Amino acid sequence: MTVTREKKFAVIGDPVEQSLSPLLHGSVFRMQNIPGRYEKILVTAQELPRFMARFRNGELDGINVTIPHKFAVMPFLDELNPKASIIGSVNCILQKEGRLTGYNTDWFGFIQTLKMNHIQPAGKVFILLGAGGSAYSVAYALLQSAAGAVFVVNRTREKAESLVASLSHLSGCTVFQPAQLEDLTSYLNDSVVIVNTTPLGMGTLKDETPFPPHLLRPGHTFVDIIYNPLQTKILKLAEETGAQTINGLEMFIYQGLASLDVWLGRTVSSRIPMKRIKTILEAKL
Ligand code: NAP
């Protein structure tokens, strides 16, 4: 008889309390009879080197990485999957015999979200709010999908410039630029898709909005990649304006299932009933 060892996984971040990854993965393990355990671990920036050493030594088989470590984990890796290397940020790491390989599954989660909500990115104008780890994944997904334009708006302009500089070789026919909202008024009166990748609307920032509400229009589509809460303040205001609104839950589920495929080395994701998983997670939000 073959005894399969229980595999151990975790999500690391700071903050991490809001994460539903343990619930998502725990539910999948039960549905598929996978011997696995998944926890959330608060890891501060100072604690990251020591945590990565313990991870490498076999404490865990795989981790998800969330805010603010998606760039910071990269120097600790032995290898980067080609897509993660192009995107330049990592949200999933596999530990095998002491070797750490970094992956990016956020971009896939984002593409799936657009698909599920019948948004065809080709030719469309996107305003991307934020230039952190997840913004790189979203920008990559949009450039791969031949978006018409992607304007990156960020608190720290230099980081928007760095994002554009690092992915501009993929831009093809897409207009891809750092921008300020003041320069985008002509686009904002049209049917743009605005994507929030900042934490404004979550945790201690739950009463903040990443976009001035008076600029919202009924023709806009507002995607907030935050999923906890399901309806951030800006999504509520966008909905009241008559805009189409999309939260981050589907992205979260798809990036998580794609991580599981990486860790287990087989396709589990396609066998998971999406509707059931969504219901389980929504009940907690
Ligand atoms: P990150 O790498 O730390 O980047 C955060 C970004 O938000 C940076 O551009 C930062 O601007 C900006 N920002 C932070 N605080 C701000 C403030 N007070 N005012 C204005 N801008 C601010 O974080 P991340 O990993 O990209 O994650 C960002 C968010 O996305 C988190 O809420 C996370 O939960 C969510 N997320 C969701 C999913 C999903 O599956 N649904 C996947 C990934 C991430 P500066 O450059 O100026 O610092």
Short mmCIF file of C-alpha atoms and ligand atoms in Angstrom, two decimals:
data_model
loop_
_atom_site.label_atom_id
_atom_site.label_comp_id
_atom_site.label_asym_id
_atom_site.label_seq_id
_atom_site.Cartn_x
_atom_site.Cartn_y
_atom_site.Cartn_z
CA MET A 1 0.00 0.00 0.00
CA THR A 2 1.32 3.46 -0.89
CA VAL A 3 1.00 5.98 1.91
CA THR A 4 0.85 9.53 0.57
CA ARG A 5 2.48 12.04 2.89
CA GLU A 6 0.30 14.99 3.86
CA LYS A 7 1.55 18.04 1.96
CA LYS A 8 1.83 21.36 3.70
CA PHE A 9 1.09 24.74 2.16
CA ALA A 10 0.59 28.32 3.32
CA VAL A 11 -0.02 31.88 2.21
CA ILE A 12 2.41 34.47 3.52
CA GLY A 13 1.82 38.20 3.68
CA ASP A 14 1.47 41.25 5.85
CA PRO A 15 -1.43 41.67 6.46
CA VAL A 16 -2.65 38.15 5.83
CA GLU A 17 -5.54 37.88 8.27
CA GLN A 18 -8.07 38.70 5.50
CA SER A 19 -6.92 35.82 3.28
CA LEU A 20 -9.39 33.09 2.40
CA SER A 21 -6.70 30.86 0.88
CA PRO A 22 -6.88 28.31 3.74
CA LEU A 23 -10.64 27.97 3.20
CA LEU A 24 -10.27 27.68 -0.59
CA HIS A 25 -7.54 25.05 -0.48
CA GLY A 26 -9.00 23.19 2.51
CA SER A 27 -12.30 22.86 0.61
CA VAL A 28 -10.53 21.57 -2.51
CA PHE A 29 -8.50 19.06 -0.46
CA ARG A 30 -11.73 17.70 1.05
CA MET A 31 -13.56 17.57 -2.31
CA GLN A 32 -10.69 15.75 -4.01
CA ASN A 33 -9.49 13.64 -1.04
CA ILE A 34 -6.06 15.25 -1.23
CA PRO A 35 -3.97 14.79 1.94
CA GLY A 36 -3.04 18.43 2.42
CA ARG A 37 -2.94 21.22 5.00
CA TYR A 38 -2.96 24.95 4.26
CA GLU A 39 -2.44 27.79 6.75
CA LYS A 40 -1.90 31.54 6.71
CA ILE A 41 1.33 32.91 8.13
CA LEU A 42 1.97 36.54 8.96
CA VAL A 43 5.48 37.30 7.67
CA THR A 44 6.81 40.83 7.96
CA ALA A 45 9.49 42.22 5.64
CA GLN A 46 12.14 41.70 8.36
CA GLU A 47 11.06 38.11 8.95
CA LEU A 48 11.10 37.17 5.25
CA PRO A 49 14.74 35.89 5.01
CA ARG A 50 14.35 33.59 8.02
CA PHE A 51 10.97 32.36 6.82
CA MET A 52 12.35 31.57 3.34
CA ALA A 53 15.22 29.57 4.90
CA ARG A 54 12.73 27.45 6.91
CA PHE A 55 10.58 26.97 3.81
CA ARG A 56 13.60 25.79 1.81
CA ASN A 57 14.48 23.36 4.60
CA GLY A 58 11.23 21.52 4.06
CA GLU A 59 8.84 23.14 6.51
CA LEU A 60 6.35 23.58 3.65
CA ASP A 61 5.86 22.12 0.15
CA GLY A 62 4.50 25.27 -1.43
CA ILE A 63 3.38 28.79 -0.62
CA ASN A 64 1.29 31.60 -2.03
CA VAL A 65 2.73 35.06 -1.64
CA THR A 66 0.59 38.10 -1.08
CA ILE A 67 0.99 41.80 -0.31
CA PRO A 68 3.74 43.12 0.06
CA HIS A 69 6.19 40.30 -0.81
CA LYS A 70 5.58 39.51 -4.51
CA PHE A 71 8.88 41.12 -5.56
CA ALA A 72 10.78 40.63 -2.30
CA VAL A 73 10.67 36.80 -2.45
CA MET A 74 12.42 36.69 -5.83
CA PRO A 75 16.07 36.88 -4.64
CA PHE A 76 15.44 33.80 -2.45
CA LEU A 77 14.47 31.58 -5.41
CA ASP A 78 16.65 29.11 -7.31
CA GLU A 79 14.57 29.28 -10.42
CA LEU A 80 11.78 31.26 -12.05
CA ASN A 81 9.15 29.77 -14.31
CA PRO A 82 9.42 31.58 -17.71
CA LYS A 83 6.10 33.45 -17.30
CA ALA A 84 6.97 34.63 -13.78
CA SER A 85 10.31 35.76 -15.14
CA ILE A 86 8.65 37.87 -17.87
CA ILE A 87 6.01 39.28 -15.52
CA GLY A 88 8.58 40.04 -12.82
CA SER A 89 6.47 39.11 -9.80
CA VAL A 90 5.79 35.85 -7.98
CA ASN A 91 2.67 34.74 -6.11
CA CYS A 92 3.29 30.98 -5.96
CA ILE A 93 6.42 29.02 -4.96
CA LEU A 94 7.10 25.30 -5.17
CA GLN A 95 9.64 23.70 -2.82
CA LYS A 96 11.07 20.42 -4.11
CA GLU A 97 14.08 18.78 -2.49
CA GLY A 98 15.23 22.11 -1.12
CA ARG A 99 14.94 23.99 -4.43
CA LEU A 100 12.53 26.92 -4.69
CA THR A 101 10.83 27.72 -8.01
CA GLY A 102 8.71 30.85 -8.44
CA TYR A 103 5.51 31.01 -10.51
CA ASN A 104 2.91 33.61 -11.31
CA THR A 105 -0.72 32.49 -11.39
CA ASP A 106 -2.31 35.92 -10.74
CA TRP A 107 -2.23 36.82 -14.45
CA PHE A 108 -4.23 33.67 -15.25
CA GLY A 109 -6.74 34.46 -12.48
CA PHE A 110 -7.24 37.92 -13.93
CA ILE A 111 -7.72 36.69 -17.52
CA GLN A 112 -10.25 34.13 -16.31
CA THR A 113 -12.15 36.89 -14.47
CA LEU A 114 -12.47 38.91 -17.66
CA LYS A 115 -13.61 35.80 -19.53
CA MET A 116 -16.20 34.85 -16.90
CA ASN A 117 -17.62 38.38 -17.10
CA HIS A 118 -17.67 38.46 -20.91
CA ILE A 119 -15.10 41.23 -21.23
CA GLN A 120 -13.01 40.99 -24.38
CA PRO A 121 -9.84 43.03 -23.66
CA ALA A 122 -8.79 43.35 -27.32
CA GLY A 123 -8.96 47.00 -28.41
CA LYS A 124 -10.39 48.22 -25.04
CA VAL A 125 -8.99 51.06 -22.93
CA PHE A 126 -7.89 50.05 -19.41
CA ILE A 127 -6.89 52.29 -16.52
CA LEU A 128 -4.73 50.28 -14.14
CA LEU A 129 -4.63 51.67 -10.59
CA GLY A 130 -1.46 50.60 -8.74
CA ALA A 131 1.99 49.41 -9.80
CA GLY A 132 2.74 46.70 -7.24
CA GLY A 133 3.14 42.93 -7.66
CA SER A 134 -0.40 42.25 -8.84
CA ALA A 135 -0.38 45.22 -11.24
CA TYR A 136 2.48 43.53 -13.13
CA SER A 137 0.34 40.41 -13.54
CA VAL A 138 -2.71 42.39 -14.67
CA ALA A 139 -0.64 44.46 -17.13
CA TYR A 140 0.92 41.27 -18.55
CA ALA A 141 -2.55 39.70 -18.99
CA LEU A 142 -3.85 42.82 -20.79
CA LEU A 143 -0.83 43.13 -23.10
CA GLN A 144 -1.09 39.44 -24.01
CA SER A 145 -4.74 40.03 -24.85
CA ALA A 146 -4.01 42.95 -27.22
CA ALA A 147 -5.81 45.60 -25.13
CA GLY A 148 -6.18 48.91 -27.00
CA ALA A 149 -4.52 50.94 -24.24
CA VAL A 150 -3.30 50.40 -20.68
CA PHE A 151 -2.68 53.54 -18.62
CA VAL A 152 -0.91 52.92 -15.32
CA VAL A 153 -1.83 55.34 -12.53
CA ASN A 154 0.05 55.01 -9.26
CA ARG A 155 0.72 57.01 -6.08
CA THR A 156 4.45 56.76 -6.75
CA ARG A 157 4.85 57.73 -10.39
CA GLU A 158 8.36 56.19 -10.70
CA LYS A 159 6.90 52.76 -9.93
CA ALA A 160 4.33 53.17 -12.73
CA GLU A 161 7.24 54.11 -14.99
CA SER A 162 9.22 51.03 -13.92
CA LEU A 163 6.24 48.76 -14.57
CA VAL A 164 5.80 50.17 -18.08
CA ALA A 165 9.55 50.00 -18.77
CA SER A 166 9.77 46.37 -17.70
CA LEU A 167 6.81 45.11 -19.77
CA SER A 168 6.88 47.51 -22.75
CA HIS A 169 8.58 44.91 -24.95
CA LEU A 170 5.27 43.01 -24.86
CA SER A 171 3.09 46.00 -25.77
CA GLY A 172 2.79 45.31 -29.52
CA CYS A 173 -0.13 47.45 -30.74
CA THR A 174 -1.23 48.40 -27.19
CA VAL A 175 -0.72 51.99 -26.05
CA PHE A 176 1.06 51.37 -22.74
CA GLN A 177 1.97 54.39 -20.58
CA PRO A 178 2.23 55.71 -17.04
CA ALA A 179 -0.40 58.40 -16.55
CA GLN A 180 -2.17 60.75 -14.16
CA LEU A 181 -5.96 60.69 -13.99
CA GLU A 182 -6.04 64.41 -14.93
CA ASP A 183 -4.58 63.50 -18.32
CA LEU A 184 -7.19 60.85 -18.99
CA THR A 185 -10.41 62.94 -18.94
CA SER A 186 -11.21 62.29 -22.60
CA TYR A 187 -10.99 58.52 -22.03
CA LEU A 188 -12.91 58.68 -18.75
CA ASN A 189 -16.02 59.97 -20.53
CA ASP A 190 -16.04 56.77 -22.55
CA SER A 191 -16.50 53.06 -21.79
CA VAL A 192 -13.15 52.41 -20.09
CA VAL A 193 -12.36 49.49 -17.81
CA ILE A 194 -10.79 50.61 -14.51
CA VAL A 195 -8.87 47.99 -12.53
CA ASN A 196 -7.93 48.55 -8.89
CA THR A 197 -4.82 46.67 -7.77
CA THR A 198 -4.12 48.81 -4.70
CA PRO A 199 -5.21 47.77 -1.17
CA LEU A 200 -7.46 50.86 -0.89
CA GLY A 201 -10.82 49.41 0.15
CA MET A 202 -9.49 46.53 2.24
CA GLY A 203 -8.58 46.01 5.93
CA THR A 204 -7.65 49.23 7.69
CA LEU A 205 -8.09 51.04 4.32
CA LYS A 206 -11.66 49.78 3.85
CA ASP A 207 -13.17 53.28 3.91
CA GLU A 208 -10.79 54.59 1.25
CA THR A 209 -11.36 54.68 -2.51
CA PRO A 210 -8.58 54.21 -5.10
CA PHE A 211 -10.39 56.38 -7.65
CA PRO A 212 -12.26 59.69 -7.26
CA PRO A 213 -15.96 58.69 -7.10
CA HIS A 214 -17.10 61.83 -8.97
CA LEU A 215 -15.29 60.56 -12.08
CA LEU A 216 -17.34 57.32 -12.21
CA ARG A 217 -19.69 57.01 -15.22
CA PRO A 218 -22.45 54.48 -16.09
CA GLY A 219 -20.42 53.33 -19.11
CA HIS A 220 -17.44 52.32 -16.98
CA THR A 221 -16.54 48.80 -15.93
CA PHE A 222 -14.85 48.75 -12.52
CA VAL A 223 -12.83 45.68 -11.58
CA ASP A 224 -11.55 45.61 -8.02
CA ILE A 225 -9.16 42.70 -7.45
CA ILE A 226 -9.85 42.91 -3.70
CA TYR A 227 -12.20 40.07 -2.69
CA ASN A 228 -12.45 40.71 1.06
CA PRO A 229 -14.75 42.60 1.36
CA LEU A 230 -16.64 41.36 -1.70
CA GLN A 231 -17.97 44.85 -2.33
CA THR A 232 -15.40 47.54 -1.63
CA LYS A 233 -16.50 51.13 -1.14
CA ILE A 234 -15.54 52.06 -4.72
CA LEU A 235 -17.44 49.07 -6.15
CA LYS A 236 -20.54 50.13 -4.22
CA LEU A 237 -20.27 53.69 -5.54
CA ALA A 238 -19.59 52.42 -9.07
CA GLU A 239 -22.65 50.17 -8.90
CA GLU A 240 -24.79 53.12 -7.71
CA THR A 241 -23.54 55.10 -10.73
CA GLY A 242 -24.75 52.33 -13.03
CA ALA A 243 -21.30 51.03 -13.95
CA GLN A 244 -20.58 47.32 -14.38
CA THR A 245 -18.73 46.06 -11.30
CA ILE A 246 -16.58 42.97 -10.78
CA ASN A 247 -14.91 41.90 -7.54
CA GLY A 248 -11.71 39.90 -7.04
CA LEU A 249 -13.26 36.59 -5.95
CA GLU A 250 -13.02 34.79 -9.31
CA MET A 251 -9.43 35.97 -9.79
CA PHE A 252 -8.65 34.71 -6.31
CA ILE A 253 -10.17 31.27 -6.96
CA TYR A 254 -8.46 30.81 -10.33
CA GLN A 255 -5.03 31.91 -9.11
CA GLY A 256 -5.42 29.52 -6.16
CA LEU A 257 -6.45 26.54 -8.27
CA ALA A 258 -3.62 27.21 -10.73
CA SER A 259 -1.20 27.24 -7.74
CA LEU A 260 -2.50 23.85 -6.68
CA ASP A 261 -1.80 22.45 -10.15
CA VAL A 262 1.80 23.72 -9.82
CA TRP A 263 2.33 22.18 -6.37
CA LEU A 264 0.71 18.84 -7.12
CA GLY A 265 2.15 18.53 -10.63
CA ARG A 266 -1.22 17.55 -12.07
CA THR A 267 -4.42 19.25 -13.15
CA VAL A 268 -6.77 19.44 -10.22
CA SER A 269 -8.29 22.79 -11.12
CA SER A 270 -10.46 21.61 -14.04
CA ARG A 271 -12.20 19.09 -11.77
CA ILE A 272 -13.36 21.65 -9.20
CA PRO A 273 -16.99 22.83 -9.35
CA MET A 274 -16.52 26.61 -9.53
CA LYS A 275 -20.06 27.40 -8.39
CA ARG A 276 -19.71 25.30 -5.24
CA ILE A 277 -16.34 26.82 -4.31
CA LYS A 278 -17.71 30.32 -4.89
CA THR A 279 -20.67 29.63 -2.61
CA ILE A 280 -18.40 28.31 0.15
CA LEU A 281 -16.18 31.42 -0.01
CA GLU A 282 -19.05 33.89 -0.35
CA ALA A 283 -20.60 32.49 2.82
CA LYS A 284 -17.47 33.63 4.72
CA LEU A 285 -17.44 37.15 3.28
P1 NAP B 1 1.89 45.61 -3.50
O1 NAP B 1 2.88 44.92 -4.35
O2 NAP B 1 2.28 46.00 -2.13
O3 NAP B 1 1.39 46.91 -4.31
C1 NAP B 1 0.46 47.80 -3.74
C2 NAP B 1 0.18 48.95 -4.69
O4 NAP B 1 -0.84 49.75 -4.10
C3 NAP B 1 1.38 49.86 -4.96
O5 NAP B 1 1.28 50.33 -6.28
C4 NAP B 1 1.17 51.00 -3.96
O6 NAP B 1 1.64 52.25 -4.41
C5 NAP B 1 -0.34 51.08 -3.91
N1 NAP B 1 -0.77 51.58 -2.60
C6 NAP B 1 -0.57 50.97 -1.40
N2 NAP B 1 -1.08 51.73 -0.42
C7 NAP B 1 -1.59 52.84 -1.01
C8 NAP B 1 -2.23 54.01 -0.52
N3 NAP B 1 -2.47 54.18 0.80
N4 NAP B 1 -2.62 54.96 -1.41
C9 NAP B 1 -2.37 54.80 -2.73
N5 NAP B 1 -1.75 53.71 -3.27
C10 NAP B 1 -1.37 52.75 -2.40
O7 NAP B 1 0.54 44.73 -3.34
P2 NAP B 1 -0.06 43.61 -4.30
O8 NAP B 1 0.53 42.31 -3.94
O9 NAP B 1 -0.01 44.11 -5.69
O10 NAP B 1 -1.59 43.55 -3.79
C11 NAP B 1 -2.44 44.65 -3.94
C12 NAP B 1 -3.88 44.28 -3.64
O11 NAP B 1 -4.36 43.32 -4.58
C13 NAP B 1 -4.11 43.67 -2.27
O12 NAP B 1 -5.31 44.21 -1.78
C14 NAP B 1 -4.30 42.18 -2.56
O13 NAP B 1 -5.11 41.55 -1.61
C15 NAP B 1 -5.00 42.24 -3.91
N6 NAP B 1 -4.81 41.02 -4.72
C16 NAP B 1 -5.88 40.23 -5.01
C17 NAP B 1 -5.71 39.09 -5.79
C18 NAP B 1 -6.87 38.20 -6.11
O14 NAP B 1 -6.64 37.04 -6.43
N7 NAP B 1 -8.08 38.67 -6.08
C19 NAP B 1 -4.45 38.75 -6.28
C20 NAP B 1 -3.38 39.59 -5.98
C21 NAP B 1 -3.57 40.73 -5.19
P3 NAP B 1 3.18 52.74 -4.24
O15 NAP B 1 3.90 52.18 -5.44
O16 NAP B 1 3.07 54.21 -4.26
O17 NAP B 1 3.67 52.18 -2.93
#
